[in-house]
Amino acid sequence: MTSRLATSLCGVSLKNPVLAASGTFAYGVELGDLVDLSALGGIVVKGLSREPMDGNPPPRVWETEAGMINSIGLQNIGVRAFVAEKLPQLRGAGTAIFANVFGYAVEDYVEVVRVLEDAEGIAAYELNVSCPNTKHGGIFFSSDPALLAEVISAVRKIVRRPLIVKLSPNVARIEPLAKAAEEAGADALSLVNTFVALAIDPRSRKPRLGAGFGGLSGPAIKPIAVRMVYEAARSVKIPVVGLGGISNGLDAAEFLIAGASAVEVGTANFWDPSAPVRIARELDDFLQQEGIEHINKLVGTLKL
Ligand SMILES: Cc1cc2nc3c(=O)[nH]c(=O)nc-3n(C[C@H](O)[C@H](O)[C@H](O)COP(=O)(O)O)c2cc1C
């Protein structure tokens, strides 16, 4: 790959702008035998919580037309085990590591980030705010500008590394949330997370997933994600990372044209774990064909 793709995201140098998305690439190290990790723009690890979590009852994944619905329930080994068992190996992966963080109260986020701050080998944080705030009657951080600002400001105060805030698409308008995140101190935004969805088995009349609802991802959501990235990017000055249904280089180009400075690839990893590497190569081919000398020249160039 060429220098056309080399870029930086809120101060983090990336070989290329294609990252593996959280929850779809484990902790990265598990994929090391299948994928050349050093060819990735970066890895966003599986969401990390204060304590280990078992996740939701099975079944936890249902394939849909052009996508999938998951209700993994943020199963993870907990932040301390991540630092002790996964991070030492990840440090040698030769790519930028982004720690995805979540919680159910502001203090949870602060505690997880505090543990990560003491560890080396992390380039930046991605805050997954698509969780209910259990201390505020279960209102989602991602749907209320005031709650969103509260969690971001609390984390901002204690971090030395860049802070990316991952927004949920399950809102009527993304602009107020994007602006609230920027004002509260986010260095970048990433969007979209999954769309709340329900699949039903018509014979049993029961949900297909053990948890009932799940999150829809994959190619089915791409056009909605592109629209939301466009709306978010034009309402803030900080960089935006776009994702949702990217499965080839042209998909990635769409997000960049809509205003994203980098992209993430999620569901495509389930059928091709080296998808982010292939997509970066395809994006490079596209730039060459179009005579575009650097990726940044493509960002935000939608013609309306
Ligand atoms: C099985 C699965 C697990 C996920 N786990 C997380 C997670 O832990 N944290 C997070 O922020 N997003 C998580 N996501 C959301 C993805 O990172 C991504 O935002 C979403 O799937 C849209 O991108 P895609 O269509 O390329 O998959 C998960 C998605 C899937 C399919």
Short mmCIF file of C-alpha atoms and ligand atoms in Angstrom, two decimals:
data_model
loop_
_atom_site.label_atom_id
_atom_site.label_comp_id
_atom_site.label_asym_id
_atom_site.label_seq_id
_atom_site.Cartn_x
_atom_site.Cartn_y
_atom_site.Cartn_z
CA MET A 1 0.00 0.00 0.00
CA THR A 2 1.11 3.53 -0.64
CA SER A 3 1.56 6.80 1.16
CA ARG A 4 -1.74 7.91 -0.41
CA LEU A 5 -3.43 6.17 2.51
CA ALA A 6 -1.18 7.23 5.41
CA THR A 7 -3.07 9.61 7.63
CA SER A 8 -3.59 10.69 11.21
CA LEU A 9 -6.65 10.73 13.41
CA CYS A 10 -6.63 13.19 16.31
CA GLY A 11 -2.87 12.91 16.53
CA VAL A 12 -2.65 9.11 16.08
CA SER A 13 -0.64 8.07 12.99
CA LEU A 14 -2.38 5.47 10.87
CA LYS A 15 -0.83 3.48 7.99
CA ASN A 16 -4.20 3.62 6.35
CA PRO A 17 -7.65 4.88 7.38
CA VAL A 18 -9.32 1.44 7.69
CA LEU A 19 -9.72 0.10 11.24
CA ALA A 20 -11.29 -3.12 12.51
CA ALA A 21 -14.48 -2.26 14.44
CA SER A 22 -15.15 -3.08 18.07
CA GLY A 23 -16.79 -6.41 18.89
CA THR A 24 -16.05 -7.89 15.48
CA PHE A 25 -12.29 -8.47 15.80
CA ALA A 26 -12.05 -9.85 19.36
CA TYR A 27 -9.01 -8.36 21.15
CA GLY A 28 -7.03 -8.48 17.89
CA VAL A 29 -4.46 -11.02 19.10
CA GLU A 30 -6.82 -13.95 18.37
CA LEU A 31 -6.78 -13.03 14.66
CA GLY A 32 -2.98 -12.84 14.39
CA ASP A 33 -2.64 -16.22 12.61
CA LEU A 34 -5.25 -15.30 9.99
CA VAL A 35 -4.53 -11.66 9.30
CA ASP A 36 -1.36 -9.57 8.99
CA LEU A 37 -2.25 -7.24 11.86
CA SER A 38 0.51 -4.81 10.90
CA ALA A 39 -1.31 -4.12 7.60
CA LEU A 40 -4.37 -2.77 9.45
CA GLY A 41 -4.94 0.94 9.94
CA GLY A 42 -5.83 0.04 13.52
CA ILE A 43 -7.74 -2.31 15.76
CA VAL A 44 -10.62 -1.21 17.97
CA VAL A 45 -10.80 -3.94 20.59
CA LYS A 46 -13.96 -5.52 21.96
CA GLY A 47 -15.77 -3.27 24.46
CA LEU A 48 -14.18 -3.27 27.93
CA SER A 49 -16.07 -2.94 31.19
CA ARG A 50 -15.04 -2.54 34.82
CA GLU A 51 -15.76 -6.19 35.66
CA PRO A 52 -15.91 -9.26 33.36
CA MET A 53 -19.34 -9.78 31.76
CA ASP A 54 -20.99 -12.99 30.50
CA GLY A 55 -23.27 -11.27 28.00
CA ASN A 56 -26.79 -12.33 26.99
CA PRO A 57 -28.41 -15.78 26.76
CA PRO A 58 -28.12 -17.62 23.40
CA PRO A 59 -28.93 -17.50 20.54
CA ARG A 60 -27.00 -14.23 20.22
CA VAL A 61 -26.66 -13.85 16.46
CA TRP A 62 -29.23 -13.99 13.66
CA GLU A 63 -28.39 -13.55 9.99
CA THR A 64 -30.76 -11.24 8.09
CA GLU A 65 -31.05 -10.16 4.47
CA ALA A 66 -27.76 -8.29 3.89
CA GLY A 67 -26.83 -8.13 7.55
CA MET A 68 -27.01 -9.61 11.00
CA ILE A 69 -28.65 -8.91 14.34
CA ASN A 70 -26.59 -9.53 17.45
CA SER A 71 -27.36 -9.49 21.13
CA ILE A 72 -23.93 -10.47 22.44
CA GLY A 73 -24.59 -8.17 25.40
CA LEU A 74 -21.05 -6.80 25.56
CA GLN A 75 -19.52 -10.01 26.90
CA ASN A 76 -15.88 -9.33 27.76
CA ILE A 77 -13.05 -10.34 30.08
CA GLY A 78 -13.01 -7.01 31.94
CA VAL A 79 -10.47 -4.21 31.70
CA ARG A 80 -7.94 -5.63 34.16
CA ALA A 81 -7.70 -9.01 32.39
CA PHE A 82 -7.39 -7.16 29.07
CA VAL A 83 -4.42 -5.19 30.35
CA ALA A 84 -2.78 -8.26 31.91
CA GLU A 85 -3.49 -10.91 29.25
CA LYS A 86 -4.15 -9.29 25.87
CA LEU A 87 -2.36 -5.95 25.76
CA PRO A 88 1.20 -7.33 26.16
CA GLN A 89 0.77 -9.31 22.91
CA LEU A 90 -1.11 -6.52 21.15
CA ARG A 91 1.76 -4.08 21.73
CA GLY A 92 3.83 -5.98 19.17
CA ALA A 93 1.07 -6.06 16.54
CA GLY A 94 2.52 -3.12 14.60
CA THR A 95 -0.76 -1.24 14.37
CA ALA A 96 -2.62 1.43 16.34
CA ILE A 97 -4.70 0.00 19.21
CA PHE A 98 -7.94 1.69 20.21
CA ALA A 99 -9.56 0.64 23.49
CA ASN A 100 -13.38 0.60 23.31
CA VAL A 101 -14.88 1.40 26.71
CA PHE A 102 -18.42 1.14 28.07
CA GLY A 103 -20.33 1.27 31.34
CA TYR A 104 -23.73 1.73 32.95
CA ALA A 105 -22.84 4.76 35.07
CA VAL A 106 -20.39 7.63 34.64
CA GLU A 107 -18.16 6.12 37.32
CA ASP A 108 -17.88 2.88 35.33
CA TYR A 109 -16.42 4.70 32.33
CA VAL A 110 -14.06 6.69 34.55
CA GLU A 111 -12.84 3.55 36.32
CA VAL A 112 -12.19 1.60 33.08
CA VAL A 113 -10.28 4.51 31.56
CA ARG A 114 -8.29 5.01 34.77
CA VAL A 115 -7.04 1.42 34.56
CA LEU A 116 -6.16 1.84 30.86
CA GLU A 117 -4.34 5.13 31.49
CA ASP A 118 -1.76 3.23 33.56
CA ALA A 119 -1.09 0.82 30.68
CA GLU A 120 1.18 1.37 27.67
CA GLY A 121 0.39 0.44 24.10
CA ILE A 122 -2.99 2.13 23.61
CA ALA A 123 -3.25 4.90 21.01
CA ALA A 124 -6.67 6.28 21.91
CA TYR A 125 -10.03 5.48 23.48
CA GLU A 126 -13.36 4.91 21.81
CA LEU A 127 -16.24 5.46 24.24
CA ASN A 128 -19.27 3.32 23.45
CA VAL A 129 -22.10 5.45 24.80
CA SER A 130 -24.91 3.21 23.46
CA CYS A 131 -25.62 1.87 26.95
CA PRO A 132 -28.45 2.63 29.37
CA ASN A 133 -27.50 4.78 32.35
CA THR A 134 -28.85 2.64 35.17
CA LYS A 135 -28.59 5.56 37.64
CA HIS A 136 -30.85 7.68 35.41
CA GLY A 137 -33.74 5.27 34.89
CA GLY A 138 -32.08 3.51 32.00
CA ILE A 139 -31.93 6.51 29.63
CA PHE A 140 -29.24 5.87 27.04
CA PHE A 141 -26.15 8.10 27.29
CA SER A 142 -26.23 8.28 23.51
CA SER A 143 -29.77 9.67 23.27
CA ASP A 144 -29.57 12.56 25.76
CA PRO A 145 -27.16 15.46 25.09
CA ALA A 146 -26.83 16.29 28.82
CA LEU A 147 -26.03 12.71 29.87
CA LEU A 148 -23.65 12.38 26.94
CA ALA A 149 -21.83 15.57 27.93
CA GLU A 150 -21.63 14.41 31.54
CA VAL A 151 -19.88 11.13 30.75
CA ILE A 152 -17.52 12.71 28.22
CA SER A 153 -16.48 15.56 30.55
CA ALA A 154 -15.84 13.12 33.40
CA VAL A 155 -13.59 10.95 31.24
CA ARG A 156 -11.95 13.95 29.54
CA LYS A 157 -10.70 15.21 32.93
CA ILE A 158 -8.58 12.12 33.55
CA VAL A 159 -7.27 11.10 30.12
CA ARG A 160 -3.99 11.94 28.43
CA ARG A 161 -4.92 10.08 25.23
CA PRO A 162 -7.31 11.13 22.46
CA LEU A 163 -10.98 10.44 23.08
CA ILE A 164 -13.25 9.20 20.29
CA VAL A 165 -16.95 9.08 21.14
CA LYS A 166 -18.97 6.43 19.31
CA LEU A 167 -22.52 7.61 18.68
CA SER A 168 -25.67 5.53 18.36
CA PRO A 169 -27.89 5.83 15.29
CA ASN A 170 -30.99 5.18 17.42
CA VAL A 171 -31.95 8.84 17.64
CA ALA A 172 -34.23 11.11 15.62
CA ARG A 173 -31.48 13.67 14.95
CA ILE A 174 -27.75 13.09 15.27
CA GLU A 175 -26.61 16.75 15.08
CA PRO A 176 -27.44 17.78 18.70
CA LEU A 177 -25.60 14.73 20.02
CA ALA A 178 -22.59 15.27 17.77
CA LYS A 179 -22.38 18.90 18.91
CA ALA A 180 -22.82 18.00 22.60
CA ALA A 181 -19.99 15.47 22.31
CA GLU A 182 -17.70 18.01 20.67
CA GLU A 183 -18.44 20.69 23.26
CA ALA A 184 -17.86 18.24 26.13
CA GLY A 185 -14.34 17.50 24.89
CA ALA A 186 -14.46 14.64 22.38
CA ASP A 187 -11.44 14.68 20.04
CA ALA A 188 -13.32 12.74 17.38
CA LEU A 189 -16.65 11.00 16.81
CA SER A 190 -17.30 7.57 15.39
CA LEU A 191 -20.65 6.44 14.03
CA VAL A 192 -22.70 4.36 13.65
CA ASN A 193 -23.24 1.69 16.24
CA THR A 194 -25.95 -0.91 15.49
CA PHE A 195 -29.66 -0.18 14.93
CA VAL A 196 -32.06 -1.64 17.50
CA ALA A 197 -33.90 -4.48 15.73
CA LEU A 198 -36.19 -7.45 16.25
CA ALA A 199 -36.36 -10.71 14.31
CA ILE A 200 -39.28 -13.09 14.99
CA ASP A 201 -39.67 -16.79 14.31
CA PRO A 202 -43.23 -16.84 12.88
CA ARG A 203 -43.84 -20.48 13.88
CA SER A 204 -42.93 -20.17 17.56
CA ARG A 205 -43.86 -16.44 17.54
CA LYS A 206 -40.78 -15.87 19.67
CA PRO A 207 -37.83 -13.56 19.06
CA ARG A 208 -34.99 -15.21 17.15
CA LEU A 209 -32.53 -13.97 19.79
CA GLY A 210 -32.41 -15.06 23.42
CA ALA A 211 -32.38 -11.45 24.58
CA GLY A 212 -35.33 -10.43 22.37
CA PHE A 213 -34.03 -7.26 20.70
CA GLY A 214 -30.61 -7.04 19.08
CA GLY A 215 -28.52 -4.65 17.00
CA LEU A 216 -28.65 -4.69 13.20
CA SER A 217 -25.35 -4.29 11.32
CA GLY A 218 -23.87 -5.08 7.92
CA PRO A 219 -24.57 -3.91 4.33
CA ALA A 220 -28.29 -3.41 5.10
CA ILE A 221 -27.52 -0.35 7.24
CA LYS A 222 -24.92 1.31 5.00
CA PRO A 223 -27.02 4.00 3.29
CA ILE A 224 -28.50 5.15 6.61
CA ALA A 225 -25.04 5.18 8.18
CA VAL A 226 -23.62 7.25 5.29
CA ARG A 227 -26.43 9.78 5.70
CA MET A 228 -25.81 10.07 9.46
CA VAL A 229 -22.04 10.42 9.01
CA TYR A 230 -22.70 13.21 6.52
CA GLU A 231 -25.03 14.99 8.96
CA ALA A 232 -22.63 14.59 11.91
CA ALA A 233 -19.52 15.62 9.96
CA ARG A 234 -21.04 18.86 8.72
CA SER A 235 -22.20 19.84 12.22
CA VAL A 236 -18.82 19.56 14.01
CA LYS A 237 -15.18 20.58 13.48
CA ILE A 238 -13.61 17.45 15.03
CA PRO A 239 -12.89 14.44 12.77
CA VAL A 240 -15.50 11.75 12.24
CA VAL A 241 -14.86 8.03 11.80
CA GLY A 242 -17.52 6.38 9.63
CA LEU A 243 -18.82 2.84 9.82
CA GLY A 244 -21.85 0.72 9.09
CA GLY A 245 -21.96 -1.96 6.43
CA ILE A 246 -18.61 -1.32 4.78
CA SER A 247 -17.56 -4.40 2.82
CA ASN A 248 -15.38 -3.06 -0.01
CA GLY A 249 -13.18 -0.12 -0.99
CA LEU A 250 -15.97 1.77 -2.73
CA ASP A 251 -18.11 1.55 0.41
CA ALA A 252 -15.20 3.07 2.36
CA ALA A 253 -14.90 5.82 -0.28
CA GLU A 254 -18.60 6.70 0.20
CA PHE A 255 -18.04 7.35 3.91
CA LEU A 256 -14.96 9.47 3.22
CA ILE A 257 -16.83 11.53 0.63
CA ALA A 258 -19.64 11.98 3.18
CA GLY A 259 -17.08 13.56 5.53
CA ALA A 260 -15.40 10.74 7.47
CA SER A 261 -11.62 11.01 7.97
CA ALA A 262 -11.28 7.27 8.60
CA VAL A 263 -13.55 4.21 8.59
CA GLU A 264 -14.12 1.03 10.56
CA VAL A 265 -15.13 -2.39 9.27
CA GLY A 266 -17.30 -4.64 11.46
CA THR A 267 -19.68 -7.29 10.16
CA ALA A 268 -17.58 -7.98 7.04
CA ASN A 269 -14.94 -9.50 9.38
CA PHE A 270 -17.33 -12.38 10.07
CA TRP A 271 -17.12 -13.65 6.51
CA ASP A 272 -13.58 -12.38 5.75
CA PRO A 273 -11.35 -11.62 8.75
CA SER A 274 -8.86 -9.86 6.49
CA ALA A 275 -11.61 -7.57 5.11
CA PRO A 276 -10.07 -4.35 6.52
CA VAL A 277 -6.74 -5.10 4.77
CA ARG A 278 -8.49 -5.88 1.46
CA ILE A 279 -10.69 -2.79 1.79
CA ALA A 280 -7.65 -0.55 2.34
CA ARG A 281 -6.07 -2.02 -0.83
CA GLU A 282 -9.28 -1.48 -2.80
CA LEU A 283 -9.49 2.10 -1.52
CA ASP A 284 -5.91 2.67 -2.66
CA ASP A 285 -6.79 1.29 -6.13
CA PHE A 286 -9.77 3.63 -6.26
CA LEU A 287 -7.63 6.67 -5.42
CA GLN A 288 -5.14 5.70 -8.09
CA GLN A 289 -7.87 5.22 -10.71
CA GLU A 290 -9.38 8.58 -9.83
CA GLY A 291 -6.00 10.36 -9.86
CA ILE A 292 -6.39 11.42 -6.20
CA GLU A 293 -2.96 11.89 -4.63
CA HIS A 294 -3.98 11.54 -0.98
CA ILE A 295 -6.93 10.20 0.99
CA ASN A 296 -7.49 13.58 2.66
CA LYS A 297 -8.37 15.05 -0.75
CA LEU A 298 -11.43 12.78 -0.83
CA VAL A 299 -12.79 13.64 2.62
CA GLY A 300 -15.99 15.70 2.59
CA THR A 301 -16.15 16.11 -1.18
CA LEU A 302 -19.80 15.19 -1.68
CA LYS A 303 -21.27 17.18 -4.59
CA LEU A 304 -24.83 18.22 -3.88
C1 LIG B 1 -21.16 -9.12 17.10
C2 LIG B 1 -20.99 -7.65 17.27
C3 LIG B 1 -20.45 -7.16 18.47
C4 LIG B 1 -20.27 -5.79 18.65
N1 LIG B 1 -19.72 -5.33 19.83
C5 LIG B 1 -19.47 -3.99 19.98
C6 LIG B 1 -18.81 -3.50 21.16
O1 LIG B 1 -18.40 -4.25 22.04
N2 LIG B 1 -18.63 -2.15 21.27
C7 LIG B 1 -19.04 -1.27 20.28
O2 LIG B 1 -18.83 -0.06 20.42
N3 LIG B 1 -19.63 -1.73 19.14
C8 LIG B 1 -19.86 -3.06 18.98
N4 LIG B 1 -20.45 -3.52 17.82
C9 LIG B 1 -20.85 -2.55 16.77
C10 LIG B 1 -19.81 -2.47 15.65
O3 LIG B 1 -18.54 -2.05 16.12
C11 LIG B 1 -20.28 -1.51 14.54
O4 LIG B 1 -20.50 -0.23 15.10
C12 LIG B 1 -21.59 -1.94 13.87
O5 LIG B 1 -21.65 -3.35 13.73
C13 LIG B 1 -21.77 -1.30 12.48
O6 LIG B 1 -20.71 -1.62 11.60
P1 LIG B 1 -20.75 -2.87 10.57
O7 LIG B 1 -22.04 -2.77 9.82
O8 LIG B 1 -19.53 -2.73 9.73
O9 LIG B 1 -20.72 -4.11 11.43
C14 LIG B 1 -20.64 -4.88 17.62
C15 LIG B 1 -21.17 -5.38 16.41
C16 LIG B 1 -21.33 -6.74 16.23
C17 LIG B 1 -21.90 -7.24 14.91
#
